[in-house]
Short mmCIF file of C-alpha atoms in Angstrom, two decimals:
data_model
loop_
_atom_site.label_atom_id
_atom_site.label_comp_id
_atom_site.label_asym_id
_atom_site.label_seq_id
_atom_site.Cartn_x
_atom_site.Cartn_y
_atom_site.Cartn_z
CA GLY I 61 68.20 91.60 76.17
CA ILE I 62 68.36 93.82 79.28
CA SER I 63 65.14 95.51 80.33
CA LYS I 64 65.23 99.33 80.33
CA SER I 65 63.94 99.28 83.89
CA ALA I 66 66.76 97.02 85.12
CA LYS I 67 69.61 98.29 87.27
CA ILE I 68 73.01 97.60 85.72
CA VAL I 69 76.19 96.97 87.68
CA GLY I 70 79.38 96.88 85.67
CA THR I 71 83.12 96.71 85.57
CA VAL I 72 85.72 97.51 82.93
CA GLY I 73 89.23 96.09 82.73
CA ARG I 74 91.37 93.19 81.61
CA LEU I 75 90.33 89.88 83.11
CA THR I 76 93.55 89.03 84.94
CA SER I 77 94.44 87.76 88.42
CA ASP I 78 95.23 91.28 89.66
CA LYS I 79 91.69 92.39 88.76
CA ARG I 80 90.13 89.33 90.49
CA PRO I 81 87.12 88.74 88.22
CA TRP I 82 86.00 85.88 90.50
CA ILE I 83 85.12 88.48 93.14
CA PHE I 84 82.88 90.38 90.69
CA LEU I 85 81.10 87.13 89.80
CA GLY I 86 80.83 86.24 93.48
CA ILE I 87 79.19 89.59 94.21
CA ALA I 88 76.75 88.95 91.36
CA GLU I 89 75.80 85.53 92.77
CA ARG I 90 75.28 86.94 96.27
CA ILE I 91 73.02 89.68 94.92
CA LEU I 92 71.11 87.53 92.42
CA SER I 93 70.50 84.59 94.75
CA ASN I 94 67.19 84.63 96.57
CA SER I 95 67.98 81.55 98.64
CA GLU I 96 68.28 81.72 102.43
CA ASP I 97 70.66 78.75 102.22
CA PHE I 98 73.00 80.42 99.75
CA ALA I 99 75.87 78.45 98.26
CA TYR I 100 78.15 79.55 95.44
CA SER I 101 77.85 77.64 92.21
CA PRO I 102 80.47 74.82 92.24
CA GLU I 103 82.61 76.17 89.38
CA LEU I 104 82.78 79.66 90.88
CA GLU I 105 83.46 78.42 94.41
CA LYS I 106 86.33 76.35 93.04
CA TRP I 107 87.78 79.41 91.30
CA ILE I 108 87.52 81.49 94.47
CA ASN I 109 89.14 78.75 96.55
CA GLU I 110 91.99 78.42 94.06
CA ASN I 111 92.97 81.97 95.03
CA LYS I 112 92.17 81.64 98.72
CA SER I 113 95.76 81.14 99.90
CA GLU I 114 96.66 84.76 99.20
CA ASN I 115 93.15 86.19 99.57
CA GLN I 116 91.95 84.55 102.79
CA HIS I 117 88.93 86.76 103.36
CA GLU I 118 87.22 86.61 99.99
CA LEU I 119 84.75 83.91 101.09
CA GLU I 120 83.88 85.47 104.44
CA GLU I 121 80.13 85.21 104.98
CA THR I 122 77.82 86.77 107.54
CA ASN I 123 74.44 85.98 105.94
CA SER I 124 73.70 89.71 106.14
CA ILE I 125 72.36 90.24 102.63
CA LYS I 126 68.60 90.11 103.02
CA ASN I 127 65.59 91.48 101.14
CA LYS I 128 67.38 91.26 97.81
CA ASN I 129 64.02 91.18 96.06
CA LEU I 130 63.56 94.85 96.94
CA LEU I 131 66.35 95.71 94.49
CA GLY I 132 64.28 94.65 91.47
CA ASP I 133 65.77 93.43 88.22
CA ILE I 134 69.59 93.60 88.21
CA ASN I 135 72.05 92.74 85.46
CA PHE I 136 75.85 92.70 85.53
CA ILE I 137 78.19 93.64 82.68
CA MET I 138 81.92 92.90 82.39
CA VAL I 139 83.77 94.80 79.66
CA GLY I 140 87.30 93.70 78.80
CA ASP I 141 89.44 90.98 77.33
CA GLY I 142 92.13 88.96 79.02
CA PRO I 143 93.45 85.49 79.85
CA GLN I 144 90.57 84.70 82.22
CA LEU I 145 87.71 85.75 79.93
CA GLU I 146 86.89 82.24 78.72
CA LYS I 147 86.99 80.84 82.25
CA ALA I 148 84.59 83.55 83.37
CA ARG I 149 82.30 82.76 80.43
CA HIS I 150 82.28 79.08 81.32
CA ILE I 151 81.38 79.83 84.94
CA VAL I 152 78.57 82.20 83.92
CA GLU I 153 77.10 79.58 81.58
CA LYS I 154 77.16 76.91 84.32
CA SER I 155 75.72 79.09 87.10
CA GLU I 156 71.96 79.10 87.67
CA TYR I 157 72.30 82.58 89.18
CA LEU I 158 74.58 84.20 86.59
CA ASN I 159 73.37 82.73 83.31
CA GLY I 160 71.35 85.38 81.49
CA LYS I 161 72.10 88.02 84.14
CA VAL I 162 75.86 88.49 83.69
CA HIS I 163 76.98 89.69 80.26
CA LEU I 164 80.63 89.37 79.22
CA VAL I 165 81.32 91.83 76.43
CA GLY I 166 84.99 91.14 75.83
CA TYR I 167 87.11 93.86 74.23
CA SER I 168 85.31 97.05 73.24
CA SER I 169 86.58 100.32 71.76
CA GLU I 170 83.43 102.05 73.01
CA VAL I 171 83.87 101.79 76.75
CA ASN I 172 81.99 105.02 77.45
CA VAL I 173 78.87 103.58 75.80
CA PHE I 174 78.85 100.85 78.44
CA LEU I 175 79.83 103.11 81.33
CA GLU I 176 76.84 105.34 80.60
CA MET I 177 74.55 102.30 81.03
CA PHE I 178 75.80 101.52 84.53
CA ASP I 179 74.03 102.42 87.77
CA CYS I 180 77.14 101.44 89.72
CA PHE I 181 80.74 100.65 88.77
CA ILE I 182 82.73 98.08 90.75
CA LEU I 183 86.51 97.77 90.95
CA THR I 184 87.65 94.49 92.55
CA SER I 185 91.39 94.88 91.98
CA LYS I 186 94.08 93.67 94.33
CA VAL I 187 96.73 95.94 92.76
CA GLU I 188 96.32 99.34 91.08
CA GLY I 189 98.23 102.52 90.42
CA LEU I 190 95.80 105.38 89.95
CA PRO I 191 92.74 103.58 88.53
CA ASN I 192 91.64 105.88 85.69
CA VAL I 193 88.55 103.75 85.11
CA ILE I 194 87.06 104.98 88.42
CA ILE I 195 87.51 108.55 87.19
CA GLU I 196 86.05 107.70 83.79
CA ALA I 197 82.99 106.12 85.40
CA GLN I 198 82.35 109.30 87.37
CA PHE I 199 82.75 111.43 84.24
CA CYS I 200 79.77 109.39 82.99
CA GLY I 201 77.82 110.09 86.19
CA VAL I 202 78.30 106.61 87.64
CA PRO I 203 78.99 106.11 91.37
CA VAL I 204 81.72 103.63 92.26
CA LEU I 205 82.36 100.82 94.73
CA THR I 206 85.97 99.79 95.11
CA THR I 207 88.50 97.79 97.05
CA ASP I 208 91.37 99.66 98.72
CA ALA I 209 93.78 99.12 95.83
CA GLY I 210 96.51 101.64 95.02
CA GLY I 211 95.16 105.16 94.72
CA ALA I 212 91.52 104.12 94.35
CA LYS I 213 90.34 105.96 97.47
CA GLU I 214 91.82 109.21 96.11
CA CYS I 215 89.60 109.06 93.02
CA PHE I 216 86.15 109.68 94.50
CA ILE I 217 84.32 111.30 97.42
CA GLU I 218 83.50 108.71 100.07
CA GLY I 219 79.76 108.53 100.70
CA GLU I 220 78.95 111.02 97.93
CA THR I 221 80.27 109.65 94.65
CA GLY I 222 81.18 106.17 95.84
CA PHE I 223 82.21 103.85 98.63
CA LEU I 224 85.41 102.12 99.68
CA SER I 225 84.79 98.59 100.96
CA LYS I 226 86.41 98.01 104.35
CA SER I 227 87.06 94.41 103.35
CA ASP I 228 87.93 92.57 100.15
CA SER I 229 85.43 89.87 101.04
CA ILE I 230 82.66 89.13 98.56
CA GLU I 231 80.13 89.44 101.39
CA SER I 232 81.28 92.94 102.33
CA LEU I 233 81.34 94.17 98.74
CA ALA I 234 77.93 92.64 97.99
CA LEU I 235 76.43 94.26 101.08
CA ASN I 236 77.86 97.62 100.04
CA LEU I 237 76.40 97.16 96.56
CA LYS I 238 72.97 96.28 97.98
CA ASN I 239 73.02 99.45 100.08
CA ILE I 240 73.99 101.57 97.07
CA LEU I 241 71.33 100.15 94.75
CA SER I 242 68.58 100.44 97.36
CA ASN I 243 69.39 104.09 98.12
CA LYS I 244 67.51 106.10 95.47
CA LYS I 245 68.52 109.42 97.00
CA PHE I 246 72.21 108.52 96.88
CA LEU I 247 71.99 107.30 93.26
CA LYS I 248 70.26 110.49 92.15
CA ASN I 249 72.68 112.82 93.92
CA ALA I 250 75.75 110.79 92.98
CA LYS I 251 74.94 111.09 89.29
CA LYS I 252 75.37 114.87 89.47
CA LYS I 253 78.16 114.95 92.03
CA SER I 254 80.24 112.31 90.21
CA ARG I 255 80.42 114.34 87.01
CA LYS I 256 81.20 117.56 88.89
CA PHE I 257 83.90 115.95 91.03
CA ALA I 258 85.58 114.23 88.07
CA MET I 259 85.61 117.42 86.02
CA GLU I 260 86.89 119.62 88.84
CA SER I 261 89.53 117.14 90.05
CA PHE I 262 90.65 115.43 86.85
CA GLY I 263 89.37 117.53 83.91
CA GLU I 264 91.59 119.10 81.26
CA ASP I 265 91.65 122.53 82.93
CA THR I 266 92.74 121.04 86.25
CA TRP I 267 95.33 118.84 84.56
CA SER I 268 96.74 121.80 82.61
CA LYS I 269 96.90 123.97 85.74
CA LYS I 270 98.71 121.30 87.75
CA ILE I 271 101.20 120.62 84.96
CA ASN I 272 101.97 124.35 84.69
CA GLN I 273 102.44 124.56 88.46
CA LEU I 274 104.74 121.53 88.38
CA TYR I 275 106.99 122.98 85.67
CA ALA I 276 106.93 126.46 87.19
CA GLY I 277 108.05 125.02 90.51
CA GLY I 278 110.90 123.19 88.80
CA ARG I 279 112.58 126.33 87.50
#
């Protein structure tokens, strides 16, 4: 039910506390709302506040997201299963902003099919190792927006294939997303650069060369 002309923002991963799906939904509400007097939907705000004790800055607001209408039609896709999937579904159904615009796929064995639909990939994690999904998104030509979790900032070229949010706040991430989606030149260039960077930095040839160097150095 998504128009071919719509921009698609997506994420892939298990819906767990470490991945913070409430931030992704918060970003979606900030972007999809056209109200000057924005307020989160009650169910979502409650979920965000339940996690506020250890994530104090997630609800920071500066009212800086303006001219959202210029972005056109936007849809959000979440791919992945997990203990918080049903809660996320409930919140989407109850939200006037998210209902019909946020699509929860659940588990899929065809992740690349979804990645190739995205115009931007978002990682909202609190904790990561080396997030392979950021690399996979770029292999599909998709620029990324991420929190500073684990080795995330080592997996893309800042300003060329993606952006690292300076804050974990929903406001900051949503503003970054707005800037990405409104920058046609960046989106066009990032599509090519993302694939090239992922292949050169994380492709099979690079992996094989680094493994050989590692073992050669060990002798």
